Short mmCIF file of C-alpha atoms in Angstrom, two decimals:
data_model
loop_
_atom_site.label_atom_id
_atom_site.label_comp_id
_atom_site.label_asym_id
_atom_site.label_seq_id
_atom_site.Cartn_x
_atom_site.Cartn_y
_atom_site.Cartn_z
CA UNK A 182 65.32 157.16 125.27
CA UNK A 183 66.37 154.93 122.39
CA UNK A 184 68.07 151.57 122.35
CA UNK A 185 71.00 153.32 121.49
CA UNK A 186 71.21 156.01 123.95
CA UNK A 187 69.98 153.60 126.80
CA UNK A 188 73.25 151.16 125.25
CA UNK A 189 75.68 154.20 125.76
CA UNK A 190 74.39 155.24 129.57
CA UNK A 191 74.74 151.97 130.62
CA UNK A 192 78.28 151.64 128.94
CA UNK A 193 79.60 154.82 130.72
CA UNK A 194 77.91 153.64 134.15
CA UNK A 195 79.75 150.27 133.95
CA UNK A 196 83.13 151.91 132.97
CA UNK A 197 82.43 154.83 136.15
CA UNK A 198 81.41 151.51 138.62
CA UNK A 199 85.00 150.00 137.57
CA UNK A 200 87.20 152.66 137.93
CA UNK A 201 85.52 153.70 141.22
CA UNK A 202 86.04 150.11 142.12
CA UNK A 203 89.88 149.53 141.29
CA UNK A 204 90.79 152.88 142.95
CA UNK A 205 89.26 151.91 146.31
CA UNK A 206 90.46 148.30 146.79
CA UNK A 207 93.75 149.02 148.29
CA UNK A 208 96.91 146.79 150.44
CA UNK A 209 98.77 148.88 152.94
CA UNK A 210 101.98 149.16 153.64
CA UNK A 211 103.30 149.91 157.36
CA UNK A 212 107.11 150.26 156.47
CA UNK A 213 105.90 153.22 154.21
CA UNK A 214 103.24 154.63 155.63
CA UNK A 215 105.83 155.56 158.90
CA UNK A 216 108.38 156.38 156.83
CA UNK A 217 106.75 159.95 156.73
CA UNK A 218 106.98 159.83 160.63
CA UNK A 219 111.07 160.40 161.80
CA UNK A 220 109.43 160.44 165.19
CA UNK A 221 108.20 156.72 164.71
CA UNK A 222 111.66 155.27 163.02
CA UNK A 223 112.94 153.42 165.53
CA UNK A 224 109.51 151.67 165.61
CA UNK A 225 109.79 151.23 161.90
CA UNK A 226 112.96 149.78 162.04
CA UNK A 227 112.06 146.75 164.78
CA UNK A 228 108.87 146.08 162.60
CA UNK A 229 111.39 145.56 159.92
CA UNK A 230 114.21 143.64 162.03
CA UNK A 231 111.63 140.96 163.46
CA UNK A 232 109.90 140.86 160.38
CA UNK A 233 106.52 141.86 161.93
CA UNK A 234 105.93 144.19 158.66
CA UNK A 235 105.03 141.76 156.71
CA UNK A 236 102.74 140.06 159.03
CA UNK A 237 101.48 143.55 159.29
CA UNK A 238 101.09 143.65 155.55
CA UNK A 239 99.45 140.42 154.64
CA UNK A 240 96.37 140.96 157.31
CA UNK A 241 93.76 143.21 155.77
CA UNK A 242 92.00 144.78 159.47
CA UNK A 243 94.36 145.89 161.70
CA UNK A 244 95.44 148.12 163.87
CA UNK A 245 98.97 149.29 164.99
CA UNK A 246 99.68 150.89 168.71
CA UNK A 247 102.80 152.65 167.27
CA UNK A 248 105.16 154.44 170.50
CA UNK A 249 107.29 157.13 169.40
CA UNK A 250 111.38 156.83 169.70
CA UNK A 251 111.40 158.16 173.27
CA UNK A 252 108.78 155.77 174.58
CA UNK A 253 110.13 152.86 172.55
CA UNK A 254 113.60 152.99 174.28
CA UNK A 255 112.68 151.82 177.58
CA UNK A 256 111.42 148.59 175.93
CA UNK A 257 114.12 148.06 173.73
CA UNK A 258 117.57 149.24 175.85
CA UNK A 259 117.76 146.14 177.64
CA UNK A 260 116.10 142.97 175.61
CA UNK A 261 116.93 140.81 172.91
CA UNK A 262 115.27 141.26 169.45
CA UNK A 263 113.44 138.36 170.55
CA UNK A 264 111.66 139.46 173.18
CA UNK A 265 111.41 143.13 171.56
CA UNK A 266 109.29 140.78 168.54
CA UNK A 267 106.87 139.74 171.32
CA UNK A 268 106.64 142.66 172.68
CA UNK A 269 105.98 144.60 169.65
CA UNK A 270 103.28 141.63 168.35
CA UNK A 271 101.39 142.55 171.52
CA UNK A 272 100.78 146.42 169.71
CA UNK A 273 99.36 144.96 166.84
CA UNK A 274 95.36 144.61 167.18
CA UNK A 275 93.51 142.40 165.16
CA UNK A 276 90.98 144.44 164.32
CA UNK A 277 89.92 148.28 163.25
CA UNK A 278 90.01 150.80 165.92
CA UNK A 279 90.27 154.86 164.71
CA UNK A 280 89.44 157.66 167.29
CA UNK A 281 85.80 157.46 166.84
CA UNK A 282 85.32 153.71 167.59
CA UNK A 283 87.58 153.92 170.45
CA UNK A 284 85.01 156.45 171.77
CA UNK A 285 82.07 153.92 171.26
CA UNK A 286 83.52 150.67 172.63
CA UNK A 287 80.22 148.56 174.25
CA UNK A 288 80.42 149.09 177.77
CA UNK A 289 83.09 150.98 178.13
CA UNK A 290 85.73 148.28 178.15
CA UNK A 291 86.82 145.53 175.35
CA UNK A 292 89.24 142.32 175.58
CA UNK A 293 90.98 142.74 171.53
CA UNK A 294 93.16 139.81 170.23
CA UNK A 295 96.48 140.73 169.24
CA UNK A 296 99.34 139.42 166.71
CA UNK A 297 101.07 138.02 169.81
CA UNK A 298 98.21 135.64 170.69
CA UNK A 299 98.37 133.67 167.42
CA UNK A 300 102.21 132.73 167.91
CA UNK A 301 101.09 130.16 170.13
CA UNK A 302 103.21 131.35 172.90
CA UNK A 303 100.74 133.35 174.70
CA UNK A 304 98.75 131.21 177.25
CA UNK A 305 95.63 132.56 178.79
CA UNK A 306 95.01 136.51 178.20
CA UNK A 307 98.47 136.92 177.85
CA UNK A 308 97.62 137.65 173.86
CA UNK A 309 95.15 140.28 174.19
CA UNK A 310 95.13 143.84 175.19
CA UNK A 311 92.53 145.51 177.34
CA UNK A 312 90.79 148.75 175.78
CA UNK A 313 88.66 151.28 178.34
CA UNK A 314 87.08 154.16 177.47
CA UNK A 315 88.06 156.18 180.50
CA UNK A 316 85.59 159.34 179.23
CA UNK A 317 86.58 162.69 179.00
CA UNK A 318 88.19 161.66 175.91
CA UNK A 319 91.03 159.45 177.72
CA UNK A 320 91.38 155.59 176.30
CA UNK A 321 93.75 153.47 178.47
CA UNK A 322 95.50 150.30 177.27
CA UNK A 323 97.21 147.78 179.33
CA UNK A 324 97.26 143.95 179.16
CA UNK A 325 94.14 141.88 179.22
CA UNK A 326 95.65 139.44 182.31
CA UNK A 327 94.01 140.07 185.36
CA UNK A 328 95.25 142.31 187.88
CA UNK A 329 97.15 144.32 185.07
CA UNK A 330 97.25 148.37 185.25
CA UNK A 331 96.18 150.73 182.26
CA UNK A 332 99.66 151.91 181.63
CA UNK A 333 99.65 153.32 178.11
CA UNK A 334 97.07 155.86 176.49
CA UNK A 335 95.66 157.27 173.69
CA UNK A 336 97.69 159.71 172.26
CA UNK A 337 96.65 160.63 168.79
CA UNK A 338 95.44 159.00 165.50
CA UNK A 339 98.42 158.74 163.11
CA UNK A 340 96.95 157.16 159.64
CA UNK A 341 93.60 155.54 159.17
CA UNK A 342 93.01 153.87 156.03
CA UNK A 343 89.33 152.56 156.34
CA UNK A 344 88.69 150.01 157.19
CA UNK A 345 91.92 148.28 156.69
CA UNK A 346 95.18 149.65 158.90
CA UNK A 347 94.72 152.11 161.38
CA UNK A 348 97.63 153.48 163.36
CA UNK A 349 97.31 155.24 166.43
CA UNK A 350 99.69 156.44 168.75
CA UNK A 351 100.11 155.42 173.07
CA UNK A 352 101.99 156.80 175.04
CA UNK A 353 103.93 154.42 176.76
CA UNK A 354 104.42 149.94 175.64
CA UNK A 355 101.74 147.56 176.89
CA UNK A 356 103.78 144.94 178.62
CA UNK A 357 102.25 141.49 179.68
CA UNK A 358 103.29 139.87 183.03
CA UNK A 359 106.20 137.92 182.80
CA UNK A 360 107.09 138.77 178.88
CA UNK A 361 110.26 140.82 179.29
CA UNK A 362 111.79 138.23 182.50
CA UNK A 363 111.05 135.22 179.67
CA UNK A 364 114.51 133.36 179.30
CA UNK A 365 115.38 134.14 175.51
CA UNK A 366 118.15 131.77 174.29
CA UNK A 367 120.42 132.74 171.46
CA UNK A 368 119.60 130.83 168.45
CA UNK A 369 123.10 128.75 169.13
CA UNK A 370 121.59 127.91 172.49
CA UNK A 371 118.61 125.86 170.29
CA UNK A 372 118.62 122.07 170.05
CA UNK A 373 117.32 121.83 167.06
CA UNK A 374 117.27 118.38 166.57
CA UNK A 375 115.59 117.99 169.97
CA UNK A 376 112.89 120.33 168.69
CA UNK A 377 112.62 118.41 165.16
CA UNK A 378 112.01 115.43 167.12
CA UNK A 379 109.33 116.93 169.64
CA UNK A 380 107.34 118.02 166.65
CA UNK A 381 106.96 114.63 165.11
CA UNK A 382 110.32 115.47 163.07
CA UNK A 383 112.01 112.14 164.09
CA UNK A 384 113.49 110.64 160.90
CA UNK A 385 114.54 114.28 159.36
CA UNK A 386 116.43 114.39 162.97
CA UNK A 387 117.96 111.28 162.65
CA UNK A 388 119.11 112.56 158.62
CA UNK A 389 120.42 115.80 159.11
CA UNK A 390 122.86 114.03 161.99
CA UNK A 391 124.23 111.04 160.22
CA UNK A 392 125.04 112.76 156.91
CA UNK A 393 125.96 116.31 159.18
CA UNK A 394 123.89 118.72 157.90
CA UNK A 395 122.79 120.10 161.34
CA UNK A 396 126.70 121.27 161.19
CA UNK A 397 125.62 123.67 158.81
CA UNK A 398 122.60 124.57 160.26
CA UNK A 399 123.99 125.23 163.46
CA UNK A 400 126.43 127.34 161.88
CA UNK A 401 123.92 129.72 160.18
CA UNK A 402 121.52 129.93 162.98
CA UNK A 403 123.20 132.58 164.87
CA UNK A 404 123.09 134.60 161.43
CA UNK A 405 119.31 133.84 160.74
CA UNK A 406 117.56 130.25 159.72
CA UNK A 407 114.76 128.66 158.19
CA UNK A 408 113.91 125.02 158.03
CA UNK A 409 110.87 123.21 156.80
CA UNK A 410 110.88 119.89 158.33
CA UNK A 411 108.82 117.00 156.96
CA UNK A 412 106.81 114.96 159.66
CA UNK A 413 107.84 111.86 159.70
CA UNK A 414 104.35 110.59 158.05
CA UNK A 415 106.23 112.60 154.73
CA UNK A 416 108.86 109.89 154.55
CA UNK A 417 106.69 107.04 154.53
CA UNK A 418 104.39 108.17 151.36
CA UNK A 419 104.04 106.58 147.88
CA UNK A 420 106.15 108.25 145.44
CA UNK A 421 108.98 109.32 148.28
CA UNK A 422 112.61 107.95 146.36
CA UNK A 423 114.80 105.69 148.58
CA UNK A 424 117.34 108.24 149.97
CA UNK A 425 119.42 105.59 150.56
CA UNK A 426 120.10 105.13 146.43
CA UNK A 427 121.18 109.14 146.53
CA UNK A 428 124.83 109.72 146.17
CA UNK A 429 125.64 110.96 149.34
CA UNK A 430 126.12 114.59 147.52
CA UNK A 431 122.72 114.15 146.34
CA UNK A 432 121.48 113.35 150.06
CA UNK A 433 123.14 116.32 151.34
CA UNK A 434 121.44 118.79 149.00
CA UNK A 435 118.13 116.95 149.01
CA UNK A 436 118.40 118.00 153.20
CA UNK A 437 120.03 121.11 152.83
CA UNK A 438 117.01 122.29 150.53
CA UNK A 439 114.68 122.04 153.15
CA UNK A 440 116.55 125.25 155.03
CA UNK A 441 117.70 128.99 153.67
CA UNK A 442 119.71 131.35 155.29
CA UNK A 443 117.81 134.10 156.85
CA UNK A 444 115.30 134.49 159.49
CA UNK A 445 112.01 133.80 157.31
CA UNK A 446 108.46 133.63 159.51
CA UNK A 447 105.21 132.44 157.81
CA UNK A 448 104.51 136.79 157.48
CA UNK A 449 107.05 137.22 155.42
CA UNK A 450 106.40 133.87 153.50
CA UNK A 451 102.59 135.23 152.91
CA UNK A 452 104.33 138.39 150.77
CA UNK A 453 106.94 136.50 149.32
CA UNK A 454 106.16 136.86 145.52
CA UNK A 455 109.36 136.30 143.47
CA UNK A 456 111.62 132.58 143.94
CA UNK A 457 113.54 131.98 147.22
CA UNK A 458 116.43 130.15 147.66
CA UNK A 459 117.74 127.32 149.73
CA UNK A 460 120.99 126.35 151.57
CA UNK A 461 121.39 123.94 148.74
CA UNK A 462 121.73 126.96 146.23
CA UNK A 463 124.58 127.10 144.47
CA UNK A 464 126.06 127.35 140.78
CA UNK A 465 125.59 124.38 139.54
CA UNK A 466 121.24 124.88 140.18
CA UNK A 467 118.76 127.30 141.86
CA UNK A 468 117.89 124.54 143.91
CA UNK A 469 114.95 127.64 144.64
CA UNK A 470 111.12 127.49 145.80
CA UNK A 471 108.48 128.95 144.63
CA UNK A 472 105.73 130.30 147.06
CA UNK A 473 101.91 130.56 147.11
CA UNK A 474 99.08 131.95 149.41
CA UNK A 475 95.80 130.90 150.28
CA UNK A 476 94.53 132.91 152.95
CA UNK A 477 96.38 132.03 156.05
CA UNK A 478 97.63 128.81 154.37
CA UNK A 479 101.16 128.55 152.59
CA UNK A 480 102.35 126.18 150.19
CA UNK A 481 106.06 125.56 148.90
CA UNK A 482 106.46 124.19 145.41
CA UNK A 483 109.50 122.75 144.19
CA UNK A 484 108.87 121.93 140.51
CA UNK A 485 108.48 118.33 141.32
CA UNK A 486 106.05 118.35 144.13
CA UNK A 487 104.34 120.86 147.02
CA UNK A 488 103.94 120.66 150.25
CA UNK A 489 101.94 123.22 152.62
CA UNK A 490 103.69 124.61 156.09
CA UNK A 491 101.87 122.62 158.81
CA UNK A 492 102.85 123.82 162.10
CA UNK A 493 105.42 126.45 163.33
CA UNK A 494 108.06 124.39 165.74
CA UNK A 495 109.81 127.71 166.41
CA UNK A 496 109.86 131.56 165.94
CA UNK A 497 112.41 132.98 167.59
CA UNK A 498 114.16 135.66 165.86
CA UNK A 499 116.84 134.63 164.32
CA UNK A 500 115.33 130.95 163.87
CA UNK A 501 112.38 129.67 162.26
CA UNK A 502 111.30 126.23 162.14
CA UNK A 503 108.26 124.69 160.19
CA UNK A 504 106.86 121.40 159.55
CA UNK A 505 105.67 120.54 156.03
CA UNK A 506 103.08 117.59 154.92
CA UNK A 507 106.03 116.04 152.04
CA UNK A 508 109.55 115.68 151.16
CA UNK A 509 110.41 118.70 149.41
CA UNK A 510 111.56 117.06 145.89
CA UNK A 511 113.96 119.51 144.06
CA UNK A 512 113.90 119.16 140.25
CA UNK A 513 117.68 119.50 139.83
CA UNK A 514 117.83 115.82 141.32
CA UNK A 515 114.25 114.72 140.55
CA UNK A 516 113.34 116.52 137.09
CA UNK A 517 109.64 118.25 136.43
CA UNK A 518 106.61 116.94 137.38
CA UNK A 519 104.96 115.35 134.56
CA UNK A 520 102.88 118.44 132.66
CA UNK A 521 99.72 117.18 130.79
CA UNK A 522 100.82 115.58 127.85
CA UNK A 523 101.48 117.95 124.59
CA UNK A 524 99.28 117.09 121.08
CA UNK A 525 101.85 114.53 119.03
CA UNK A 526 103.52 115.70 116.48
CA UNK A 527 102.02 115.55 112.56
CA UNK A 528 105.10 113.02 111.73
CA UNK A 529 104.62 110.62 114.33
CA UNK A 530 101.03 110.38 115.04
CA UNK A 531 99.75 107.13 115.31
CA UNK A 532 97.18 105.74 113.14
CA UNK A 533 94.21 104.77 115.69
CA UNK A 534 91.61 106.95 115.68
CA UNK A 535 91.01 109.55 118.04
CA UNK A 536 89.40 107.97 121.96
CA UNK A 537 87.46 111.03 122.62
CA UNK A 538 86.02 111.94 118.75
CA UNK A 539 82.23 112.05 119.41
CA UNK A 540 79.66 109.59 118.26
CA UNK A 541 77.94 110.57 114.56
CA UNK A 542 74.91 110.64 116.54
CA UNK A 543 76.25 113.63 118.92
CA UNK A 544 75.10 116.46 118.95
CA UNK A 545 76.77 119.90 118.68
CA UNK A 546 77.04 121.00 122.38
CA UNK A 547 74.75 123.86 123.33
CA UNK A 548 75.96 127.72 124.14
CA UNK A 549 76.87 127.39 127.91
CA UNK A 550 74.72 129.49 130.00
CA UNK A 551 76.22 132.66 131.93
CA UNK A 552 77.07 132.29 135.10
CA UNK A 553 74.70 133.96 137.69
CA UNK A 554 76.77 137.43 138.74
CA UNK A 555 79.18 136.33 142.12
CA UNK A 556 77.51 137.47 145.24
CA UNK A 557 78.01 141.54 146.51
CA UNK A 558 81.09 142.16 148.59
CA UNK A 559 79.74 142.60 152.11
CA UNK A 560 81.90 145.09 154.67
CA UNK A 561 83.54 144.18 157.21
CA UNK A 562 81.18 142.94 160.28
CA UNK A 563 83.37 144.83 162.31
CA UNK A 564 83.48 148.34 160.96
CA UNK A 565 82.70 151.07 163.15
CA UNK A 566 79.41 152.67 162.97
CA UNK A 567 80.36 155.66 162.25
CA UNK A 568 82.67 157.21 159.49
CA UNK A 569 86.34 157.94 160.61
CA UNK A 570 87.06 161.20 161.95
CA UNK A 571 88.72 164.15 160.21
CA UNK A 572 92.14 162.41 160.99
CA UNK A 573 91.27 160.22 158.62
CA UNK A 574 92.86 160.10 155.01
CA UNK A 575 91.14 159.31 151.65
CA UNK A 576 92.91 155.89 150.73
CA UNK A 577 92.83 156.99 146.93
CA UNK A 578 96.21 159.30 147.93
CA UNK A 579 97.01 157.77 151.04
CA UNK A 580 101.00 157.29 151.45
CA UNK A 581 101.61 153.56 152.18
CA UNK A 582 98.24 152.03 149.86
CA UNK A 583 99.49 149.77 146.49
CA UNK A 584 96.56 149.60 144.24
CA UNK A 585 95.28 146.10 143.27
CA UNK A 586 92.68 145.22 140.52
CA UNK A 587 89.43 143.98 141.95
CA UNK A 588 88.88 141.47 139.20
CA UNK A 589 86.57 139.44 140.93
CA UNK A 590 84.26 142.67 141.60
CA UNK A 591 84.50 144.29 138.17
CA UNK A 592 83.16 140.84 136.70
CA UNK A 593 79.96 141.29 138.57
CA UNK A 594 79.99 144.67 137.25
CA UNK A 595 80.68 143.76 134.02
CA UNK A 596 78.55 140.55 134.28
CA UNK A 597 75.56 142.50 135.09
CA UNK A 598 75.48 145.26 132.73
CA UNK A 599 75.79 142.99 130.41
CA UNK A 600 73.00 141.51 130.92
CA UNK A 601 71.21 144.76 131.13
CA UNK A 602 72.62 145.78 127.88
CA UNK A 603 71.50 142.21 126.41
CA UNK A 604 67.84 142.59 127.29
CA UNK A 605 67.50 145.97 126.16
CA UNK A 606 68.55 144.87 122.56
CA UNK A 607 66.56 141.89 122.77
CA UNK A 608 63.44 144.60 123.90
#
């Protein structure tokens, strides 16, 4: 084979290698992938009410314990959406279970963490769900707490999408001792300034009191509410302005920016892609943030400066209360943070010469080497051992899956028939 011809195959096999690889990296969706299911639409509906969707759709393994509309009734006839939210977070598994791994569970019996356990509210086992293989093709579910019965089992497998989402139906809700008897206040029943000031929220407290902003939050809570509360470490860094030389209308939308109207949890936060706005909003400025994503980590920007969310305070639908690491500074009363400073114009460049020209003696830098290709992209450790079962669809058609480019992957690619192409020109 010529240089030529050997230059072509290797062309075509990088351009096959990418579009194999940007068709089978793939997000789900669970709001869409039951929206096929009318059986499953009350389900939908409380994933979309409590916001658990999106927590859904930001984890990449996962599995969903969905109940169909008849089963789902006895949970939800008599409890608030509150409860309903930890209820519901306790069918969400942490980790990839279809039909056949269910089937092959190391003896017999497994403890699996659910979406419920990382709220913080579940002490103990309360968080996890217990999985037996009962044989003769039964699975049972039931809590992971001692003492608690297999109540629910496997039903059927509803969507698998390897080895990301997998939704399978039970037959009946996995409830944890003591979660639906759990007092569940009304949002208007919350002290929040008693809970700002339990979280190390003292002097944001004391703020949104004496210049009555917590009017206005109390107001909206009922409705839905999100604050992000700086710790009171935030108030005492370099660079924080004296709020005391704000107009008091200044003061009052400095605070009020640090809340938005709407139940918002740190799920829906990780999917948030376009602006969001603030109960300081209004026509005269967006008075908006802008969010970002770094695996479980979230970090407001303002324009002027950026804070990460620290802790969660609260999650209680219809209330949500974060701490952040700095003063949320809004550029409507602040300005832009300084960008790196622009090349002066022709007319009024100075005369001094140039700090960084090189030295005569310099040397013209040398081609930078490539980079070595970035390491392969292993599975997951916890993918079954074998494939998924018939039930099983092909995630290249599958009805809830948003394509998204592999960049990172197709450089290797790229990166390494390159250098195959490189060498064999060089031969």
């Amino acid at each position: 084979m010529g240089h030529k011809s050997k230059i072509l195959f290797f062309l075509n096999l990088t351009l096959t290698t990418v579009v194999l690889l940007t068709t089978t990296i793939s997000a789900h969706n669970i709001t869409d992938i039951l929206s096929g299911f009318p059986e499953y639409s009350d389900f939908n509906n409380y994933l979309t009410q409590t916001k658990l969707d999106d927590e859904i759709n930001s984890r990449q393994t996962i599995t969903v314990l969905v109940l169909n509309n008849g089963a789902l009734s006895a949970l939800t006839a008599k409890h608030p959406i509150s409860v309903i939210k930890n209820a519901l977070s306790l069918h969400v598994i942490l980790d990839y279970y279809d039909p056949t791994k269910l089937h092959q569970i190391p003896k017999g019996s497994t403890l699996s963490t659910t979406l419920y356990q990382t709220t913080g509210n579940a002490p103990g086992n309360l968080g996890f769900v217990n999985i037996t293989d009962l044989q003769g093709g039964k699975v049972g579910f039931g809590s992971a707490v001692p003492g608690s019965k297999l109540d629910s089992s496997y039903t059927k497998a509803v969507k698998q999408i390897p080895y990301n989402i997998s939704v399978i139906e039970i037959s009946a809700p996995i409830i944890a001792p003591g979660m639906l008897t759990a007092p569940a206040p009304s949002a208007s029943d919350v002290n929040i300034t008693a809970a700002l000031e339990k979280a190390g929220c003292k002097t944001f407290a004391s703020l949104i009191t004496s210049n009555g902003v917590i009017k206005t939050f109390q107001s909206t809570a009922d409705k839905g509410l999100t604050v992000f509360a700086p710790n009171d470490e935030a108030f005492k860094a370099a660079g924080v302005p004296d709020l005391n030389k704000l107009s008091n209308a200044d003061r009052v939308s400095l605070l009020l920016y640090h809340a938005r109207a709407g139940y918002t949890p740190k799920g829906t936060l990780k999917t948030t892609k376009d602006p969001i706005d603030t109960l300081a909003t209004n026509g005269a400025g967006k008075y908006d943030l802008k969010v970002t994503t770094a695996g479980d980590e979230v970090t407001l920007h303002t324009g002027v400066d950026s804070s990460r969310i620290a802790d969660t305070v609260l999650d209680a639908t219809p209330l949500a209360i974060f701490t952040v690491d700095n003063v949320l500074l809004p550029e409507e009363l602040f300005g832009k943070s300084p960008s790196p400073a622009p090349a002066p114009g022709p007319v009024t460049t100075p005369s001094p010469a140039p700090v960084l020209a090189p030295s005569p003696a310099s040397k013209a830098p040398s081609p930078a080497k490539a980079s070595p290709p970035a390491p392969p992209v292993e599975s997951p450790s916890n993918s079954p051992a074998v494939s998924p079962t018939a039930e099983s669809e092909n995630s290249k058609t599958a009805n809830g899956v948003h394509r998204v480019k592999g960049s990172a992957v197709m450089a290797v690619v790229l990166t390494g028939c390159a250098t195959v192409i490189s060498s064999l020109i060089l031969s």
